[in-house]
Protein backbone atom coordinates (compact mmCIF):
# COMPACT_ATOMS: atom_id res chain seq x y z
CA UNK A 1 0.00 0.00 0.00
CA UNK A 2 1.28 3.39 -0.95
CA UNK A 3 0.22 5.28 2.12
CA UNK A 4 1.59 8.38 3.76
CA UNK A 5 2.20 7.09 7.25
CA UNK A 6 0.48 8.64 10.21
CA UNK A 7 2.66 9.79 13.07
CA UNK A 8 3.39 7.42 15.90
CA UNK A 9 5.03 4.09 16.38
CA UNK A 10 4.41 0.99 14.30
CA UNK A 11 1.07 -0.64 14.89
CA UNK A 12 2.48 -3.96 16.12
CA UNK A 13 4.51 -2.05 18.69
CA UNK A 14 1.37 -0.13 19.66
CA UNK A 15 -0.45 -3.41 20.31
CA UNK A 16 2.46 -4.70 22.37
CA UNK A 17 2.53 -1.53 24.51
CA UNK A 18 -1.23 -1.65 25.17
CA UNK A 19 -0.96 -5.29 26.17
CA UNK A 20 1.86 -4.35 28.52
CA UNK A 21 -0.48 -1.88 30.25
CA UNK A 22 1.06 1.30 28.86
CA UNK A 23 -1.72 3.90 29.23
CA UNK A 24 -0.06 6.37 26.89
CA UNK A 25 -0.27 3.72 24.15
CA UNK A 26 -4.06 3.79 24.49
CA UNK A 27 -4.02 7.54 23.85
CA UNK A 28 -1.71 6.94 20.89
CA UNK A 29 -4.18 4.43 19.48
CA UNK A 30 -7.02 6.95 19.72
CA UNK A 31 -4.84 9.71 18.29
CA UNK A 32 -3.79 7.53 15.38
CA UNK A 33 -7.23 6.33 14.29
CA UNK A 34 -9.60 8.96 15.66
CA UNK A 35 -9.97 11.08 12.52
CA UNK A 36 -10.40 8.13 10.14
CA UNK A 37 -12.96 6.45 12.39
CA UNK A 38 -14.90 9.71 12.59
CA UNK A 39 -14.89 10.11 8.81
CA UNK A 40 -16.21 6.58 8.33
CA UNK A 41 -18.91 7.04 10.96
CA UNK A 42 -20.00 10.37 9.45
CA UNK A 43 -20.08 8.88 5.97
CA UNK A 44 -22.19 5.91 7.05
CA UNK A 45 -24.51 7.74 9.42
CA UNK A 46 -25.82 10.96 7.94
CA UNK A 47 -27.93 11.67 11.00
CA UNK A 48 -26.02 12.95 14.01
CA UNK A 49 -27.89 10.54 16.34
CA UNK A 50 -25.59 8.16 18.13
CA UNK A 51 -22.42 8.79 16.16
CA UNK A 52 -20.60 9.80 19.29
CA UNK A 53 -21.63 6.63 21.12
CA UNK A 54 -20.30 4.52 18.29
CA UNK A 55 -17.06 6.47 18.21
CA UNK A 56 -16.53 5.91 21.93
CA UNK A 57 -17.52 2.28 21.67
CA UNK A 58 -15.02 1.59 18.87
CA UNK A 59 -12.11 2.63 21.07
CA UNK A 60 -13.44 1.07 24.25
CA UNK A 61 -13.82 -2.27 22.52
CA UNK A 62 -10.54 -1.96 20.61
CA UNK A 63 -8.57 -1.35 23.80
CA UNK A 64 -10.42 -4.11 25.63
CA UNK A 65 -9.78 -6.64 22.88
CA UNK A 66 -6.14 -5.68 22.46
CA UNK A 67 -5.58 -6.03 26.19
CA UNK A 68 -7.28 -9.42 26.12
CA UNK A 69 -4.93 -10.54 23.34
CA UNK A 70 -7.73 -10.88 20.79
CA UNK A 71 -5.76 -9.14 18.05
CA UNK A 72 -4.01 -12.13 16.53
CA UNK A 73 -2.21 -10.20 13.80
CA UNK A 74 -0.97 -6.99 15.43
CA UNK A 75 0.43 -5.70 12.13
CA UNK A 76 -3.17 -5.62 10.86
CA UNK A 77 -4.39 -3.36 13.65
CA UNK A 78 -5.81 -0.84 11.15
CA UNK A 79 -8.02 -3.50 9.59
CA UNK A 80 -9.07 -4.63 13.03
CA UNK A 81 -10.16 -1.11 14.09
CA UNK A 82 -11.92 -0.64 10.75
CA UNK A 83 -13.84 -3.92 11.18
CA UNK A 84 -14.91 -2.90 14.66
CA UNK A 85 -16.14 0.43 13.31
CA UNK A 86 -18.10 -1.18 10.50
CA UNK A 87 -19.62 -3.81 12.80
CA UNK A 88 -20.78 -1.20 15.28
CA UNK A 89 -22.25 0.94 12.51
CA UNK A 90 -24.11 -2.09 11.10
CA UNK A 91 -25.36 -3.05 14.54
CA UNK A 92 -26.60 0.47 15.16
CA UNK A 93 -28.24 0.55 11.74
CA UNK A 94 -29.99 -2.79 12.34
CA UNK A 95 -31.16 -1.59 15.72
CA UNK A 96 -32.51 1.62 14.20
CA UNK A 97 -34.35 -0.32 11.50
CA UNK A 98 -35.73 -2.74 14.14
CA UNK A 99 -36.84 0.14 16.35
CA UNK A 100 -38.49 1.84 13.39
CA UNK A 101 -40.62 -1.26 12.88
CA UNK A 102 -41.48 -1.58 16.57
CA UNK A 103 -42.11 2.03 17.53
CA UNK A 104 -42.74 5.32 15.80
CA UNK A 105 -39.52 6.87 14.58
CA UNK A 106 -38.00 9.37 16.96
CA UNK A 107 -36.89 12.66 15.53
CA UNK A 108 -33.17 12.70 14.98
CA UNK A 109 -31.18 14.45 17.66
CA UNK A 110 -30.17 18.01 16.99
CA UNK A 111 -26.58 18.54 16.03
CA UNK A 112 -24.42 19.54 18.96
CA UNK A 113 -22.71 22.88 19.33
CA UNK A 114 -19.52 21.76 17.67
CA UNK A 115 -21.47 20.47 14.67
CA UNK A 116 -23.27 23.78 14.38
CA UNK A 117 -20.05 25.72 14.71
CA UNK A 118 -18.38 23.62 12.02
CA UNK A 119 -21.37 23.98 9.73
CA UNK A 120 -21.30 27.76 10.09
CA UNK A 121 -17.59 27.87 9.47
CA UNK A 122 -17.82 25.62 6.42
CA UNK A 123 -20.60 27.77 5.02
CA UNK A 124 -18.58 30.89 5.65
CA UNK A 125 -15.55 29.37 3.91
CA UNK A 126 -17.66 28.17 0.99
CA UNK A 127 -19.15 31.65 0.57
CA UNK A 128 -15.69 33.11 0.49
CA UNK A 129 -14.45 30.55 -2.04
CA UNK A 130 -17.45 31.20 -4.26
CA UNK A 131 -16.90 34.94 -4.05
CA UNK A 132 -13.25 34.52 -5.03
CA UNK A 133 -13.93 32.42 -8.11
CA UNK A 134 -13.27 34.27 -11.32
CA UNK A 135 -16.51 33.51 -13.14
CA UNK A 136 -20.07 32.39 -12.61
CA UNK A 137 -19.24 29.38 -14.77
CA UNK A 138 -16.64 28.25 -12.22
CA UNK A 139 -19.19 28.66 -9.45
CA UNK A 140 -21.58 26.54 -11.44
CA UNK A 141 -18.88 23.89 -11.81
CA UNK A 142 -18.59 23.60 -8.03
CA UNK A 143 -22.33 23.41 -7.53
CA UNK A 144 -22.89 20.85 -10.25
CA UNK A 145 -19.99 18.66 -9.21
CA UNK A 146 -20.29 18.73 -5.43
CA UNK A 147 -24.00 19.31 -4.86
CA UNK A 148 -25.77 17.95 -7.90
CA UNK A 149 -23.12 15.22 -8.14
CA UNK A 150 -22.99 15.34 -11.91
CA UNK A 151 -20.24 13.50 -13.75
CA UNK A 152 -17.28 15.52 -14.93
CA UNK A 153 -17.96 14.50 -18.52
CA UNK A 154 -21.51 15.87 -18.39
CA UNK A 155 -20.43 19.15 -16.81
CA UNK A 156 -17.65 19.61 -19.36
CA UNK A 157 -19.94 18.80 -22.29
CA UNK A 158 -22.72 21.15 -21.19
CA UNK A 159 -20.48 24.05 -20.19
CA UNK A 160 -18.07 23.61 -23.07
CA UNK A 161 -15.11 23.07 -20.77
CA UNK A 162 -11.98 21.02 -21.06
CA UNK A 163 -11.63 18.54 -18.20
CA UNK A 164 -8.28 20.10 -17.33
CA UNK A 165 -9.98 23.42 -16.58
CA UNK A 166 -12.65 21.70 -14.50
CA UNK A 167 -9.98 19.86 -12.51
CA UNK A 168 -8.14 23.13 -11.93
CA UNK A 169 -11.29 24.78 -10.58
CA UNK A 170 -11.94 21.86 -8.23
CA UNK A 171 -8.32 21.67 -7.15
CA UNK A 172 -8.10 25.40 -6.43
CA UNK A 173 -11.36 25.33 -4.47
CA UNK A 174 -10.17 22.41 -2.34
CA UNK A 175 -6.80 24.06 -1.77
CA UNK A 176 -8.47 27.28 -0.70
CA UNK A 177 -10.82 25.34 1.56
CA UNK A 178 -7.83 23.63 3.18
CA UNK A 179 -6.08 26.93 3.69
CA UNK A 180 -9.07 28.72 5.22
CA UNK A 181 -10.08 25.75 7.34
CA UNK A 182 -6.56 25.40 8.76
CA UNK A 183 -6.63 29.07 9.69
CA UNK A 184 -9.94 28.52 11.47
CA UNK A 185 -8.48 25.56 13.39
CA UNK A 186 -5.45 27.60 14.44
CA UNK A 187 -7.66 30.49 15.53
CA UNK A 188 -9.89 28.15 17.55
CA UNK A 189 -6.89 26.48 19.17
CA UNK A 190 -5.57 29.85 20.28
CA UNK A 191 -8.97 30.74 21.74
CA UNK A 192 -9.18 27.45 23.63
CA UNK A 193 -5.69 27.97 25.02
CA UNK A 194 -6.54 31.45 26.28
CA UNK B 1 -5.33 1.15 -3.82
CA UNK B 2 -2.61 3.78 -4.20
CA UNK B 3 -2.53 7.57 -4.41
CA UNK B 4 -2.36 7.69 -8.18
CA UNK B 5 -5.46 5.53 -8.51
CA UNK B 6 -7.25 7.57 -5.82
CA UNK B 7 -6.46 10.84 -7.58
CA UNK B 8 -7.15 9.66 -11.13
CA UNK B 9 -10.50 8.15 -10.20
CA UNK B 10 -11.65 10.97 -7.86
CA UNK B 11 -12.04 8.39 -5.15
CA UNK B 12 -12.19 10.87 -2.25
CA UNK B 13 -15.02 12.89 -3.86
CA UNK B 14 -16.88 9.82 -5.04
CA UNK B 15 -16.60 8.33 -1.55
CA UNK B 16 -18.81 11.11 -0.17
CA UNK B 17 -21.13 10.92 -3.14
CA UNK B 18 -21.68 7.20 -2.50
CA UNK B 19 -20.46 6.43 -6.01
CA UNK B 20 -17.82 3.82 -5.14
CA UNK B 21 -18.34 0.12 -5.60
CA UNK B 22 -18.43 -1.88 -2.39
CA UNK B 23 -14.88 -3.17 -3.07
CA UNK B 24 -13.55 0.32 -3.78
CA UNK B 25 -15.15 1.70 -0.63
CA UNK B 26 -13.69 -1.04 1.53
CA UNK B 27 -10.23 -0.61 0.04
CA UNK B 28 -10.39 3.17 0.39
CA UNK B 29 -11.54 3.04 4.01
CA UNK B 30 -8.68 0.69 4.84
CA UNK B 31 -6.32 3.06 3.04
CA UNK B 32 -7.38 6.16 5.00
CA UNK B 33 -6.88 4.33 8.29
CA UNK B 34 -3.14 4.66 7.60
CA UNK B 35 -2.85 7.52 5.14
CA UNK B 36 -2.98 11.04 6.51
CA UNK B 37 -2.79 12.58 3.02
CA UNK B 38 -5.91 10.86 1.73
CA UNK B 39 -7.65 11.33 5.04
CA UNK B 40 -7.08 15.08 4.76
CA UNK B 41 -8.25 14.99 1.15
CA UNK B 42 -11.49 13.23 2.06
CA UNK B 43 -12.10 15.71 4.89
CA UNK B 44 -11.61 18.62 2.49
CA UNK B 45 -14.09 17.11 0.09
CA UNK B 46 -16.62 16.63 2.87
CA UNK B 47 -16.13 20.14 4.25
CA UNK B 48 -16.40 21.82 0.89
CA UNK B 49 -19.55 19.90 -0.01
CA UNK B 50 -21.15 20.66 3.34
CA UNK B 51 -20.22 24.31 3.06
CA UNK B 52 -21.65 24.63 -0.43
CA UNK B 53 -24.79 22.84 0.67
CA UNK B 54 -25.29 25.26 3.57
CA UNK B 55 -24.81 28.23 1.27
CA UNK B 56 -27.33 26.86 -1.19
CA UNK B 57 -29.78 26.11 1.62
CA UNK B 58 -29.45 29.61 2.96
CA UNK B 59 -30.16 30.82 -0.56
CA UNK B 60 -27.74 33.67 -0.26
CA UNK B 61 -25.76 34.78 -3.23
CA UNK B 62 -22.08 35.34 -2.53
CA UNK B 63 -20.91 38.90 -2.38
CA UNK B 64 -18.73 39.69 -5.39
CA UNK B 65 -15.28 40.41 -4.12
CA UNK B 66 -14.63 43.49 -6.20
CA UNK B 67 -17.91 45.14 -5.18
CA UNK B 68 -17.28 44.34 -1.57
CA UNK B 69 -13.83 45.90 -1.71
CA UNK B 70 -15.14 49.03 -3.37
CA UNK B 71 -17.94 49.31 -0.83
CA UNK B 72 -15.58 48.83 2.07
CA UNK B 73 -13.10 51.36 0.74
CA UNK B 74 -15.89 53.82 0.01
CA UNK B 75 -17.27 53.43 3.49
CA UNK B 76 -13.87 53.83 5.07
CA UNK B 77 -13.17 57.00 3.15
CA UNK B 78 -16.64 58.35 3.75
CA UNK B 79 -17.22 58.68 0.02
CA UNK B 80 -20.72 58.88 -1.34
CA UNK B 81 -21.41 57.04 -4.54
CA UNK B 82 -24.42 58.27 -6.41
CA UNK B 83 -27.24 56.30 -7.98
CA UNK B 84 -28.12 52.61 -8.10
CA UNK B 85 -24.55 51.42 -7.85
CA UNK B 86 -24.24 53.23 -4.57
CA UNK B 87 -27.43 51.66 -3.24
CA UNK B 88 -26.30 48.16 -4.21
CA UNK B 89 -22.87 48.61 -2.75
CA UNK B 90 -24.24 50.06 0.48
CA UNK B 91 -26.71 47.22 0.81
CA UNK B 92 -23.89 44.76 0.32
CA UNK B 93 -21.84 46.59 2.88
CA UNK B 94 -24.68 46.51 5.41
CA UNK B 95 -25.21 42.80 4.75
CA UNK B 96 -21.52 42.11 5.11
CA UNK B 97 -21.41 44.06 8.37
CA UNK B 98 -24.41 42.17 9.70
CA UNK B 99 -22.79 38.93 8.73
CA UNK B 100 -19.56 39.93 10.44
CA UNK B 101 -21.48 40.93 13.57
CA UNK B 102 -23.26 37.58 13.66
CA UNK B 103 -19.97 35.78 13.23
CA UNK B 104 -18.37 37.84 16.00
CA UNK B 105 -21.30 37.00 18.26
CA UNK B 106 -20.97 33.34 17.41
CA UNK B 107 -17.29 33.55 18.18
CA UNK B 108 -17.93 35.04 21.59
CA UNK B 109 -20.55 32.37 22.36
CA UNK B 110 -18.30 29.65 21.12
CA UNK B 111 -17.62 26.73 23.38
CA UNK B 112 -14.38 24.81 23.24
CA UNK B 113 -14.44 22.07 20.62
CA UNK B 114 -15.70 18.84 22.06
CA UNK B 115 -12.55 17.15 23.23
CA UNK B 116 -13.65 13.65 22.33
CA UNK B 117 -12.85 14.55 18.76
CA UNK B 118 -9.23 14.91 19.71
CA UNK B 119 -8.38 12.47 22.50
CA UNK B 120 -9.90 10.42 25.26
CA UNK B 121 -8.81 8.51 28.35
CA UNK B 122 -10.58 5.34 29.35
CA UNK B 123 -11.22 4.36 32.98
CA UNK B 124 -12.91 1.33 34.41
CA UNK B 125 -14.61 1.94 37.74
CA UNK B 126 -15.28 -0.55 40.51
CA UNK B 127 -17.72 -0.18 43.41
CA UNK B 128 -15.67 1.01 46.39
CA UNK B 129 -16.22 -0.82 49.64
CA UNK B 130 -15.06 0.24 53.14
CA UNK B 131 -11.68 1.91 53.22
CA UNK B 132 -10.59 0.86 49.75
CA UNK B 133 -8.72 3.41 47.70
CA UNK B 134 -11.29 5.18 45.56
CA UNK B 135 -11.20 5.06 41.79
CA UNK B 136 -8.93 7.65 40.26
CA UNK B 137 -9.15 9.85 37.21
CA UNK B 138 -6.24 11.90 35.95
CA UNK B 139 -7.22 15.31 34.67
CA UNK B 140 -5.10 16.31 31.66
CA UNK B 141 -3.76 19.82 31.24
CA UNK B 142 -5.42 20.15 27.81
CA UNK B 143 -9.09 19.27 27.26
CA UNK B 144 -10.01 15.74 26.30
CA UNK B 145 -12.72 13.20 27.00
CA UNK B 146 -12.90 11.12 30.12
CA UNK B 147 -14.56 7.83 29.20
CA UNK B 148 -15.69 5.80 32.19
CA UNK B 149 -16.84 2.22 31.92
CA UNK B 150 -18.95 0.92 34.81
CA UNK B 151 -19.65 -2.78 35.24
CA UNK B 152 -23.26 -3.27 36.37
CA UNK B 153 -25.69 -6.05 37.00
CA UNK B 154 -28.88 -5.25 35.06
CA UNK B 155 -31.46 -3.79 37.45
CA UNK B 156 -34.83 -5.60 37.39
CA UNK B 157 -37.44 -3.57 35.53
CA UNK B 158 -34.92 -0.99 34.35
CA UNK B 159 -35.38 0.17 30.77
CA UNK B 160 -32.67 2.80 30.75
CA UNK B 161 -30.08 4.23 33.11
CA UNK B 162 -28.78 7.62 34.05
CA UNK B 163 -25.51 8.67 35.63
CA UNK B 164 -25.11 11.77 37.77
CA UNK B 165 -21.70 13.28 38.44
CA UNK B 166 -21.65 14.85 41.89
CA UNK B 167 -19.01 17.08 43.47
CA UNK B 168 -17.89 16.47 47.08
CA UNK B 169 -20.35 19.17 48.17
CA UNK B 170 -23.20 17.13 46.68
CA UNK B 171 -23.73 19.61 43.85
CA UNK B 172 -24.60 18.08 40.50
CA UNK B 173 -21.81 18.68 38.00
CA UNK B 174 -23.31 16.79 35.07
CA UNK B 175 -25.95 14.26 34.20
CA UNK B 176 -26.12 11.68 31.41
CA UNK B 177 -29.53 10.20 30.74
CA UNK B 178 -31.01 7.61 28.47
CA UNK B 179 -28.08 5.20 28.76
CA UNK B 180 -28.22 1.48 28.08
CA UNK B 181 -26.02 -1.40 29.16
CA UNK B 182 -23.96 -2.90 26.39
CA UNK B 183 -23.84 -6.62 25.67
CA UNK B 184 -21.05 -7.07 28.23
CA UNK B 185 -23.04 -5.40 31.00
CA UNK B 186 -21.10 -2.13 30.90
CA UNK B 187 -22.45 1.34 31.15
CA UNK B 188 -20.18 3.78 29.35
CA UNK B 189 -20.30 7.50 30.07
CA UNK B 190 -18.22 10.29 28.65
CA UNK B 191 -17.49 13.64 30.22
CA UNK B 192 -15.28 16.45 29.04
CA UNK B 193 -12.23 16.66 31.30
CA UNK B 194 -12.90 20.38 31.67
CA UNK B 195 -15.73 19.54 34.09
CA UNK B 196 -13.25 18.19 36.60
CA UNK B 197 -10.87 20.00 38.90
CA UNK B 198 -8.75 17.97 41.31
CA UNK B 199 -10.93 16.77 44.19
CA UNK B 200 -13.40 14.10 45.20
CA UNK B 201 -16.47 13.20 43.17
CA UNK B 202 -19.12 10.52 43.02
CA UNK B 203 -20.81 8.93 40.05
CA UNK B 204 -24.33 7.95 41.02
CA UNK B 205 -26.01 5.39 38.76
CA UNK B 206 -29.78 5.32 38.66
CA UNK B 207 -32.06 2.92 36.86
CA UNK B 208 -35.06 4.34 35.04
CA UNK B 209 -38.33 2.46 34.94
CA UNK B 210 -40.69 2.58 31.98
CA UNK B 211 -42.64 5.30 33.82
CA UNK B 212 -39.44 7.34 34.11
CA UNK B 213 -38.95 6.80 37.83
CA UNK B 214 -35.30 6.88 38.89
CA UNK B 215 -33.85 4.57 41.56
CA UNK B 216 -30.28 4.71 42.78
CA UNK B 217 -28.54 1.41 42.19
CA UNK B 218 -24.85 2.11 42.68
CA UNK B 219 -22.38 4.84 43.53
CA UNK B 220 -18.77 5.10 42.48
CA UNK B 221 -16.68 7.57 44.46
CA UNK B 222 -13.56 8.70 42.71
CA UNK B 223 -10.74 11.15 43.06
CA UNK B 224 -9.69 13.50 40.28
CA UNK B 225 -5.95 14.14 40.30
CA UNK B 226 -3.83 16.30 38.03
CA UNK B 227 -2.23 14.14 35.35
CA UNK B 228 1.44 13.76 36.27
Coordinates of C-alpha atoms in Angstrom, one line a residue, chain B:
Chain B
X1 CA -5.3 1.2 -3.8
X2 CA -2.6 3.8 -4.2
X3 CA -2.5 7.6 -4.4
X4 CA -2.4 7.7 -8.2
X5 CA -5.5 5.5 -8.5
X6 CA -7.2 7.6 -5.8
X7 CA -6.5 10.8 -7.6
X8 CA -7.2 9.7 -11.1
X9 CA -10.5 8.2 -10.2
X10 CA -11.7 11.0 -7.9
X11 CA -12.0 8.4 -5.1
X12 CA -12.2 10.9 -2.3
X13 CA -15.0 12.9 -3.9
X14 CA -16.9 9.8 -5.0
X15 CA -16.6 8.3 -1.5
X16 CA -18.8 11.1 -0.2
X17 CA -21.1 10.9 -3.1
X18 CA -21.7 7.2 -2.5
X19 CA -20.5 6.4 -6.0
X20 CA -17.8 3.8 -5.1
X21 CA -18.3 0.1 -5.6
X22 CA -18.4 -1.9 -2.4
X23 CA -14.9 -3.2 -3.1
X24 CA -13.6 0.3 -3.8
X25 CA -15.2 1.7 -0.6
X26 CA -13.7 -1.0 1.5
X27 CA -10.2 -0.6 0.0
X28 CA -10.4 3.2 0.4
X29 CA -11.5 3.0 4.0
X30 CA -8.7 0.7 4.8
X31 CA -6.3 3.1 3.0
X32 CA -7.4 6.2 5.0
X33 CA -6.9 4.3 8.3
X34 CA -3.1 4.7 7.6
X35 CA -2.9 7.5 5.1
X36 CA -3.0 11.0 6.5
X37 CA -2.8 12.6 3.0
X38 CA -5.9 10.9 1.7
X39 CA -7.7 11.3 5.0
X40 CA -7.1 15.1 4.8
X41 CA -8.2 15.0 1.1
X42 CA -11.5 13.2 2.1
X43 CA -12.1 15.7 4.9
X44 CA -11.6 18.6 2.5
X45 CA -14.1 17.1 0.1
X46 CA -16.6 16.6 2.9
X47 CA -16.1 20.1 4.2
X48 CA -16.4 21.8 0.9
X49 CA -19.6 19.9 0.0
X50 CA -21.2 20.7 3.3
X51 CA -20.2 24.3 3.1
X52 CA -21.7 24.6 -0.4
X53 CA -24.8 22.8 0.7
X54 CA -25.3 25.3 3.6
X55 CA -24.8 28.2 1.3
X56 CA -27.3 26.9 -1.2
X57 CA -29.8 26.1 1.6
X58 CA -29.4 29.6 3.0
X59 CA -30.2 30.8 -0.6
X60 CA -27.7 33.7 -0.3
X61 CA -25.8 34.8 -3.2
X62 CA -22.1 35.3 -2.5
X63 CA -20.9 38.9 -2.4
X64 CA -18.7 39.7 -5.4
X65 CA -15.3 40.4 -4.1
X66 CA -14.6 43.5 -6.2
X67 CA -17.9 45.1 -5.2
X68 CA -17.3 44.3 -1.6
X69 CA -13.8 45.9 -1.7
X70 CA -15.1 49.0 -3.4
X71 CA -17.9 49.3 -0.8
X72 CA -15.6 48.8 2.1
X73 CA -13.1 51.4 0.7
X74 CA -15.9 53.8 0.0
X75 CA -17.3 53.4 3.5
X76 CA -13.9 53.8 5.1
X77 CA -13.2 57.0 3.1
X78 CA -16.6 58.4 3.7
X79 CA -17.2 58.7 0.0
X80 CA -20.7 58.9 -1.3
X81 CA -21.4 57.0 -4.5
X82 CA -24.4 58.3 -6.4
X83 CA -27.2 56.3 -8.0
X84 CA -28.1 52.6 -8.1
X85 CA -24.6 51.4 -7.9
X86 CA -24.2 53.2 -4.6
X87 CA -27.4 51.7 -3.2
X88 CA -26.3 48.2 -4.2
X89 CA -22.9 48.6 -2.7
X90 CA -24.2 50.1 0.5
X91 CA -26.7 47.2 0.8
X92 CA -23.9 44.8 0.3
X93 CA -21.8 46.6 2.9
X94 CA -24.7 46.5 5.4
X95 CA -25.2 42.8 4.8
X96 CA -21.5 42.1 5.1
X97 CA -21.4 44.1 8.4
X98 CA -24.4 42.2 9.7
X99 CA -22.8 38.9 8.7
X100 CA -19.6 39.9 10.4
X101 CA -21.5 40.9 13.6
X102 CA -23.3 37.6 13.7
X103 CA -20.0 35.8 13.2
X104 CA -18.4 37.8 16.0
X105 CA -21.3 37.0 18.3
X106 CA -21.0 33.3 17.4
X107 CA -17.3 33.6 18.2
X108 CA -17.9 35.0 21.6
X109 CA -20.5 32.4 22.4
X110 CA -18.3 29.6 21.1
X111 CA -17.6 26.7 23.4
X112 CA -14.4 24.8 23.2
X113 CA -14.4 22.1 20.6
X114 CA -15.7 18.8 22.1
X115 CA -12.6 17.1 23.2
X116 CA -13.7 13.7 22.3
X117 CA -12.8 14.6 18.8
X118 CA -9.2 14.9 19.7
X119 CA -8.4 12.5 22.5
X120 CA -9.9 10.4 25.3
X121 CA -8.8 8.5 28.3
X122 CA -10.6 5.3 29.3
X123 CA -11.2 4.4 33.0
X124 CA -12.9 1.3 34.4
X125 CA -14.6 1.9 37.7
X126 CA -15.3 -0.5 40.5
X127 CA -17.7 -0.2 43.4
X128 CA -15.7 1.0 46.4
X129 CA -16.2 -0.8 49.6
X130 CA -15.1 0.2 53.1
X131 CA -11.7 1.9 53.2
X132 CA -10.6 0.9 49.8
X133 CA -8.7 3.4 47.7
X134 CA -11.3 5.2 45.6
X135 CA -11.2 5.1 41.8
X136 CA -8.9 7.7 40.3
X137 CA -9.1 9.9 37.2
X138 CA -6.2 11.9 35.9
X139 CA -7.2 15.3 34.7
X140 CA -5.1 16.3 31.7
X141 CA -3.8 19.8 31.2
X142 CA -5.4 20.2 27.8
X143 CA -9.1 19.3 27.3
X144 CA -10.0 15.7 26.3
X145 CA -12.7 13.2 27.0
X146 CA -12.9 11.1 30.1
X147 CA -14.6 7.8 29.2
X148 CA -15.7 5.8 32.2
X149 CA -16.8 2.2 31.9
X150 CA -19.0 0.9 34.8
X151 CA -19.7 -2.8 35.2
X152 CA -23.3 -3.3 36.4
X153 CA -25.7 -6.1 37.0
X154 CA -28.9 -5.3 35.1
X155 CA -31.5 -3.8 37.4
X156 CA -34.8 -5.6 37.4
X157 CA -37.4 -3.6 35.5
X158 CA -34.9 -1.0 34.3
X159 CA -35.4 0.2 30.8
X160 CA -32.7 2.8 30.8
X161 CA -30.1 4.2 33.1
X162 CA -28.8 7.6 34.1
X163 CA -25.5 8.7 35.6
X164 CA -25.1 11.8 37.8
X165 CA -21.7 13.3 38.4
X166 CA -21.6 14.9 41.9
X167 CA -19.0 17.1 43.5
X168 CA -17.9 16.5 47.1
X169 CA -20.3 19.2 48.2
X170 CA -23.2 17.1 46.7
X171 CA -23.7 19.6 43.9
X172 CA -24.6 18.1 40.5
X173 CA -21.8 18.7 38.0
X174 CA -23.3 16.8 35.1
X175 CA -26.0 14.3 34.2
X176 CA -26.1 11.7 31.4
X177 CA -29.5 10.2 30.7
X178 CA -31.0 7.6 28.5
X179 CA -28.1 5.2 28.8
X180 CA -28.2 1.5 28.1
X181 CA -26.0 -1.4 29.2
X182 CA -24.0 -2.9 26.4
X183 CA -23.8 -6.6 25.7
X184 CA -21.0 -7.1 28.2
X185 CA -23.0 -5.4 31.0
X186 CA -21.1 -2.1 30.9
X187 CA -22.4 1.3 31.1
X188 CA -20.2 3.8 29.4
X189 CA -20.3 7.5 30.1
X190 CA -18.2 10.3 28.7
X191 CA -17.5 13.6 30.2
X192 CA -15.3 16.5 29.0
X193 CA -12.2 16.7 31.3
X194 CA -12.9 20.4 31.7
X195 CA -15.7 19.5 34.1
X196 CA -13.3 18.2 36.6
X197 CA -10.9 20.0 38.9
X198 CA -8.8 18.0 41.3
X199 CA -10.9 16.8 44.2
X200 CA -13.4 14.1 45.2
X201 CA -16.5 13.2 43.2
X202 CA -19.1 10.5 43.0
X203 CA -20.8 8.9 40.0
X204 CA -24.3 7.9 41.0
X205 CA -26.0 5.4 38.8
X206 CA -29.8 5.3 38.7
X207 CA -32.1 2.9 36.9
X208 CA -35.1 4.3 35.0
X209 CA -38.3 2.5 34.9
X210 CA -40.7 2.6 32.0
X211 CA -42.6 5.3 33.8
X212 CA -39.4 7.3 34.1
X213 CA -38.9 6.8 37.8
X214 CA -35.3 6.9 38.9
X215 CA -33.8 4.6 41.6
X216 CA -30.3 4.7 42.8
X217 CA -28.5 1.4 42.2
X218 CA -24.8 2.1 42.7
X219 CA -22.4 4.8 43.5
X220 CA -18.8 5.1 42.5
X221 CA -16.7 7.6 44.5
X222 CA -13.6 8.7 42.7
X223 CA -10.7 11.2 43.1
X224 CA -9.7 13.5 40.3
X225 CA -5.9 14.1 40.3
X226 CA -3.8 16.3 38.0
X227 CA -2.2 14.1 35.4
X228 CA 1.4 13.8 36.3

